[in-house]
PDB file of C-alpha atoms in Angstrom:
ATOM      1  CA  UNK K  18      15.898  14.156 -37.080  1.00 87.00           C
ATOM      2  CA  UNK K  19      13.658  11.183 -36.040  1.00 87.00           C
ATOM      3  CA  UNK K  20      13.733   8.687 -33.108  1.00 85.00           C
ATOM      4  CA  UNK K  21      12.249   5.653 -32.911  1.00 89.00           C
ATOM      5  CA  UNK K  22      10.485   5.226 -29.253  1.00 90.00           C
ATOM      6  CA  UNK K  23       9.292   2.108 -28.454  1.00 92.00           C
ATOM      7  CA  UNK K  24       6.047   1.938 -26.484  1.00 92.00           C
ATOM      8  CA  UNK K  25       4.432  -0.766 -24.633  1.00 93.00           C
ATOM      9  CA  UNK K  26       0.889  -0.961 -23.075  1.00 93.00           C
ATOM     10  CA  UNK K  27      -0.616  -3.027 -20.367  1.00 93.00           C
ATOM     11  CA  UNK K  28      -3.502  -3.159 -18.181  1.00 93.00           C
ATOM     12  CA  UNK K  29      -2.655  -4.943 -14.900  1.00 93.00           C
ATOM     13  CA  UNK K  30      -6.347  -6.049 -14.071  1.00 92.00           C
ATOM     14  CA  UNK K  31      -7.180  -5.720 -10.786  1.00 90.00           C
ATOM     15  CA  UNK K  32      -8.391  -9.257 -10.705  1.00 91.00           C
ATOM     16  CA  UNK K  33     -11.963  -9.172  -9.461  1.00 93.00           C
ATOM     17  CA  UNK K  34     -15.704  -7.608 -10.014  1.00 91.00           C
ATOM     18  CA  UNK K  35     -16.614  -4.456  -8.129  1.00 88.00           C
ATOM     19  CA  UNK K  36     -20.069  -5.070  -8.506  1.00 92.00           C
ATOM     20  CA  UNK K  37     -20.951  -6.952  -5.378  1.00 93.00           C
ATOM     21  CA  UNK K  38     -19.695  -4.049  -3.274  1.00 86.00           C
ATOM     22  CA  UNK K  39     -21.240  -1.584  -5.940  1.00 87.00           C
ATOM     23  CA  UNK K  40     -24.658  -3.354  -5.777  1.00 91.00           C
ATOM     24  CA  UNK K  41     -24.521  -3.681  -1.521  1.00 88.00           C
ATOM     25  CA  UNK K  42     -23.923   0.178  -1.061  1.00 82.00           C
ATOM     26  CA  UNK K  43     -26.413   1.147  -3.585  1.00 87.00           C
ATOM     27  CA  UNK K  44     -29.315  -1.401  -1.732  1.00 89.00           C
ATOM     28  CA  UNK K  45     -27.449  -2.501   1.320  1.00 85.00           C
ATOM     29  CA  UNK K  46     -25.100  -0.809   3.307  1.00 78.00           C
ATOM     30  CA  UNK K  47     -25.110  -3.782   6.389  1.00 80.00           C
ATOM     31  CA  UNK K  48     -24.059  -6.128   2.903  1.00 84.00           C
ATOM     32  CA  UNK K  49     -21.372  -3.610   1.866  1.00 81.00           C
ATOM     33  CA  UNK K  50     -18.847  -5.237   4.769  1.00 81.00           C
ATOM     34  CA  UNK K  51     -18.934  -8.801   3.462  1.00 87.00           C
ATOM     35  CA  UNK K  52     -19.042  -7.949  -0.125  1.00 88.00           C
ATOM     36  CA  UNK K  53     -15.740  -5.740   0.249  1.00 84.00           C
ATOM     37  CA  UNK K  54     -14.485  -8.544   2.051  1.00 86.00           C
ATOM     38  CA  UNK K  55     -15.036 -11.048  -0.195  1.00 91.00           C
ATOM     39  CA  UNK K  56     -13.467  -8.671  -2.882  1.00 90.00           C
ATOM     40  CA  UNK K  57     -10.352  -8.337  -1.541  1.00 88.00           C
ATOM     41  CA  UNK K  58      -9.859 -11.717  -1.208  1.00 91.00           C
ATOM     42  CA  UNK K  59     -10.832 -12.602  -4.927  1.00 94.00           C
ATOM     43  CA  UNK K  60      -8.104  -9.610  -5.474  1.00 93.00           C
ATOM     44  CA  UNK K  61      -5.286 -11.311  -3.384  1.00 92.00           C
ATOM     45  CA  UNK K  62      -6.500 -14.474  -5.098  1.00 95.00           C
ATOM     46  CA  UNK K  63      -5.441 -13.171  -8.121  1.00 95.00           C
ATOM     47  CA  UNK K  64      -1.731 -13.143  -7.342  1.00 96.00           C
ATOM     48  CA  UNK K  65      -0.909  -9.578  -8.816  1.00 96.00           C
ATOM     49  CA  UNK K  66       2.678  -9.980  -7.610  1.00 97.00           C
ATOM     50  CA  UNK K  67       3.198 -13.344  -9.580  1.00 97.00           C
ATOM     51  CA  UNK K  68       1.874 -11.616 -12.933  1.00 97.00           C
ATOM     52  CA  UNK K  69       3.897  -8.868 -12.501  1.00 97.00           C
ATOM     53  CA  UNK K  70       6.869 -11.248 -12.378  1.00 98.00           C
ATOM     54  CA  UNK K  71       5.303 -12.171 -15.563  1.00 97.00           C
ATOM     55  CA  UNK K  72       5.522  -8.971 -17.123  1.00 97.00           C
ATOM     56  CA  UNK K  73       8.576  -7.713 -15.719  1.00 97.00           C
ATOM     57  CA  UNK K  74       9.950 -10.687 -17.710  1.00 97.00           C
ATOM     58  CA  UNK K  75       8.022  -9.278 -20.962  1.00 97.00           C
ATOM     59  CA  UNK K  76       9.049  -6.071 -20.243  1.00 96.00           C
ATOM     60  CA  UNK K  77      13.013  -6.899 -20.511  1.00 96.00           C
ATOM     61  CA  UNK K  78      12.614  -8.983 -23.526  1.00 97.00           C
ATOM     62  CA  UNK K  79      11.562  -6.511 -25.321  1.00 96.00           C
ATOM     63  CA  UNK K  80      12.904  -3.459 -23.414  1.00 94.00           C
ATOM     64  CA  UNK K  81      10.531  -0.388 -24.453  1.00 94.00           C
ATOM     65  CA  UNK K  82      11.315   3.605 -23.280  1.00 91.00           C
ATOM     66  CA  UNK K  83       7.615   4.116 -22.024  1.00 90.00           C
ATOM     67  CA  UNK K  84       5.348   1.414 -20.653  1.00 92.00           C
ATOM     68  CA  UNK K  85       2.119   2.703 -19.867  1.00 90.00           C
ATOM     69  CA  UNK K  86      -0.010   1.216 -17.266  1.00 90.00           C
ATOM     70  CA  UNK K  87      -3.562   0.867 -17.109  1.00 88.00           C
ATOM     71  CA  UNK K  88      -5.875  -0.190 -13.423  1.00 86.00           C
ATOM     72  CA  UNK K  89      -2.676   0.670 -11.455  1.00 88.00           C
ATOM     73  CA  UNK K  90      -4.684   0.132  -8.235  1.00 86.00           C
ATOM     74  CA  UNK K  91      -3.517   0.924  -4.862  1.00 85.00           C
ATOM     75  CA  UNK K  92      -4.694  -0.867  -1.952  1.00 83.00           C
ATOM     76  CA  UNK K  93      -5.378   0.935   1.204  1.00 79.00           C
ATOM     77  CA  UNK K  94      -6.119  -0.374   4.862  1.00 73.00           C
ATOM     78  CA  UNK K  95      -7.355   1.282   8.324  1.00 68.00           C
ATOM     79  CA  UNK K  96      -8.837  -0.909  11.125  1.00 66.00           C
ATOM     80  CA  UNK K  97     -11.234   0.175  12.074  1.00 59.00           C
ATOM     81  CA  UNK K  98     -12.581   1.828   9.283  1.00 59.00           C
ATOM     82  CA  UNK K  99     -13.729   6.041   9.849  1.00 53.00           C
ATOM     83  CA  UNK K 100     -17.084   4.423   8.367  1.00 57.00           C
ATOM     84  CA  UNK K 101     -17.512   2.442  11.486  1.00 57.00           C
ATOM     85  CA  UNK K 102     -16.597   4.080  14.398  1.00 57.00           C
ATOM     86  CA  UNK K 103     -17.620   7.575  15.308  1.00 59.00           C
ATOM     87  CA  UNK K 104     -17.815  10.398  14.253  1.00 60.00           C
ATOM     88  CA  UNK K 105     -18.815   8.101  10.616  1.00 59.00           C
ATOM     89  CA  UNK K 106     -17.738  10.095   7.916  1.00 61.00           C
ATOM     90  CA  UNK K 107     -14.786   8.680   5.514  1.00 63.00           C
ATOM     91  CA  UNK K 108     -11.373   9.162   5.751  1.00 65.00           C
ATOM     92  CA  UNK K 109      -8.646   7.852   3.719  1.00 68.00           C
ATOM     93  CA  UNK K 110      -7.025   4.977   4.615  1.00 70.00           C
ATOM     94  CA  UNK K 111      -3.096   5.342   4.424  1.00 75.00           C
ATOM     95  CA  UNK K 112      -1.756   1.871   4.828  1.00 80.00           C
ATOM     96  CA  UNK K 113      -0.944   0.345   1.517  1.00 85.00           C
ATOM     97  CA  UNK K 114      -1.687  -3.252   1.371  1.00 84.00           C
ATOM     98  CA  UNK K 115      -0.505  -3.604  -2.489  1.00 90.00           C
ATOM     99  CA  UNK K 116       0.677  -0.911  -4.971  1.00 91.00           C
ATOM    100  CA  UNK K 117       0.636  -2.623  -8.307  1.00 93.00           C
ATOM    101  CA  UNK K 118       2.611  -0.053 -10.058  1.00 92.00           C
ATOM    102  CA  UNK K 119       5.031  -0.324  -7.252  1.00 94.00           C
ATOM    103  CA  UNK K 120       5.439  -4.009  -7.295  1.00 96.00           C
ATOM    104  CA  UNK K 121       5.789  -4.135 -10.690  1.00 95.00           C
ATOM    105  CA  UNK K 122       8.530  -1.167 -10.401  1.00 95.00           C
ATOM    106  CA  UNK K 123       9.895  -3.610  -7.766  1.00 96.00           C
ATOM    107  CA  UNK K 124       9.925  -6.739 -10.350  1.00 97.00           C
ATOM    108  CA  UNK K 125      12.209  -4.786 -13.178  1.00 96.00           C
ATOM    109  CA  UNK K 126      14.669  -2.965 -10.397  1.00 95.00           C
ATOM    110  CA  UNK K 127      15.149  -6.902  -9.435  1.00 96.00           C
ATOM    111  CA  UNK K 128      15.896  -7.507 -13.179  1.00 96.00           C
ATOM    112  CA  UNK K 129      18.281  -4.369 -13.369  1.00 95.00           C
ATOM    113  CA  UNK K 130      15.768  -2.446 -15.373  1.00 94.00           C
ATOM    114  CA  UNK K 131      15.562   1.299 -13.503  1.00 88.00           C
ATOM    115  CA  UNK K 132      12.010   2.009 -15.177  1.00 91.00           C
ATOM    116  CA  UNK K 133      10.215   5.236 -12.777  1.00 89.00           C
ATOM    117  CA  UNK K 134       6.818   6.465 -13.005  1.00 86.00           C
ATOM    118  CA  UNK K 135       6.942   9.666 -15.406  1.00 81.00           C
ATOM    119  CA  UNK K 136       3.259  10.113 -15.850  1.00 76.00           C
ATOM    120  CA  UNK K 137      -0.137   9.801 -13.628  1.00 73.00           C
ATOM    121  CA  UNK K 138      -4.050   9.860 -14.583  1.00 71.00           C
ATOM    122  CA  UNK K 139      -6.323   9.403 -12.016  1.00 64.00           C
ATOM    123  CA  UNK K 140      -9.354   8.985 -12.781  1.00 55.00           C
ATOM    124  CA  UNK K 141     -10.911  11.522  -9.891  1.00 50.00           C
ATOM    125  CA  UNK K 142     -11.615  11.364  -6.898  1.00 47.00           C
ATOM    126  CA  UNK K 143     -14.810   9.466  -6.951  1.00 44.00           C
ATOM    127  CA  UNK K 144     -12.875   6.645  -7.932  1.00 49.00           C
ATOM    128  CA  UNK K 145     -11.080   6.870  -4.208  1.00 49.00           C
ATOM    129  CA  UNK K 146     -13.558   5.323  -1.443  1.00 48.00           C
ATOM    130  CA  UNK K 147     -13.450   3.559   1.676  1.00 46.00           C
ATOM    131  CA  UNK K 148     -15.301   0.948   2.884  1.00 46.00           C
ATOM    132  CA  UNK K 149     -15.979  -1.032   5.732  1.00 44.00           C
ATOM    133  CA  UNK K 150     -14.473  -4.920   5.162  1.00 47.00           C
ATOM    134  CA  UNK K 151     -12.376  -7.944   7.226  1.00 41.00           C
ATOM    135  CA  UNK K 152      -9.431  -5.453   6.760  1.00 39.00           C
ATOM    136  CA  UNK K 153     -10.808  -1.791   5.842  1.00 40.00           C
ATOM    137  CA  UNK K 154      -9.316  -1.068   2.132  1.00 43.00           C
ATOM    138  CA  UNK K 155      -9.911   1.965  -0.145  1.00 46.00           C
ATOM    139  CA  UNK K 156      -8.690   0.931  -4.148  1.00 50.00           C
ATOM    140  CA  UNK K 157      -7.242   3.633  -6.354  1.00 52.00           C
ATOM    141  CA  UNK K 158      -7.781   2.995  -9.959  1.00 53.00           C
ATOM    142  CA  UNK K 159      -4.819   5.156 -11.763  1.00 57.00           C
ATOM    143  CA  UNK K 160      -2.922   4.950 -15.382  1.00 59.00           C
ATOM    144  CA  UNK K 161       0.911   5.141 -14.891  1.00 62.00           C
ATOM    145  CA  UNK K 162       3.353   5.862 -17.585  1.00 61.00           C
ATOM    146  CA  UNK K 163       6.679   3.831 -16.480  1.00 63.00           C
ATOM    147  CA  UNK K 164      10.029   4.761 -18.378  1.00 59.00           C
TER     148      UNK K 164
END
């Protein structure tokens, strides 16, 4: 017995260059504030919840069982950040401030297409920091598999 299983791929881009922030904490933390800043704004820039419109539309024309999901970020906020304010160590920030898997979940249950998340990679913990910016955010880089 055979089935055919169709499979779709995607990676949702998290729609800007880590680097600045990356280069500021490795040289300068006092930088490390405007560079997040300025990240977060060339992510909401981006417009993740318009392109997932665009690929919840994609998704139902072609209407595969598994959709897996690459740079599923998740966007975290705390004000003021734990890196700030005494005692200074990091703690995770727990309000969301965009869950691309979720929105794009959002964008097919709108379209009548009950795809869930079956499947999670993260890529470890390293990947899960906080740092200080306008609006204190902590990304999540993870792979979902949607079906």
């Amino acid at each position: 017995m055979s089935f055919d299983i169709k499979v779709m791929t995607r990676n949702l881009y998290v729609g800007a260059d880590f680097q600045p922030v990356i280069r500021a904490a490795l040289s300068d933390l006092n930088a490390v504030p405007k560079a997040a800043a300025a990240l977060v704004a060339e992510i909401r820039a981006s417009d993740f919840p318009a392109r997932a419109e665009c690929l919840a539309t994609e998704i139902a024309a072609h209407r595969p069982h598994v959709v897996g999901l690459q740079e599923a970020f998740v966007l975290r906020h705390r004000k003021p950040s734990s890196l700030v304010v005494p005692p200074f160590k990091e703690e995770r920030a727990e309000a969301v401030l965009l869950d691309f898997a979720q929105v794009l979940l959002d964008c097919l249950s709108r379209r009548g297409l009950p795809y869930s998340r079956v499947g999670l990679s993260q890529w470890g913990p390293q990947t899960e920091r906080e740092r200080p910016a306008a609006r204190t955010w902590s990304p999540t880089a993870a792979h979902h598999a949607l079906r």
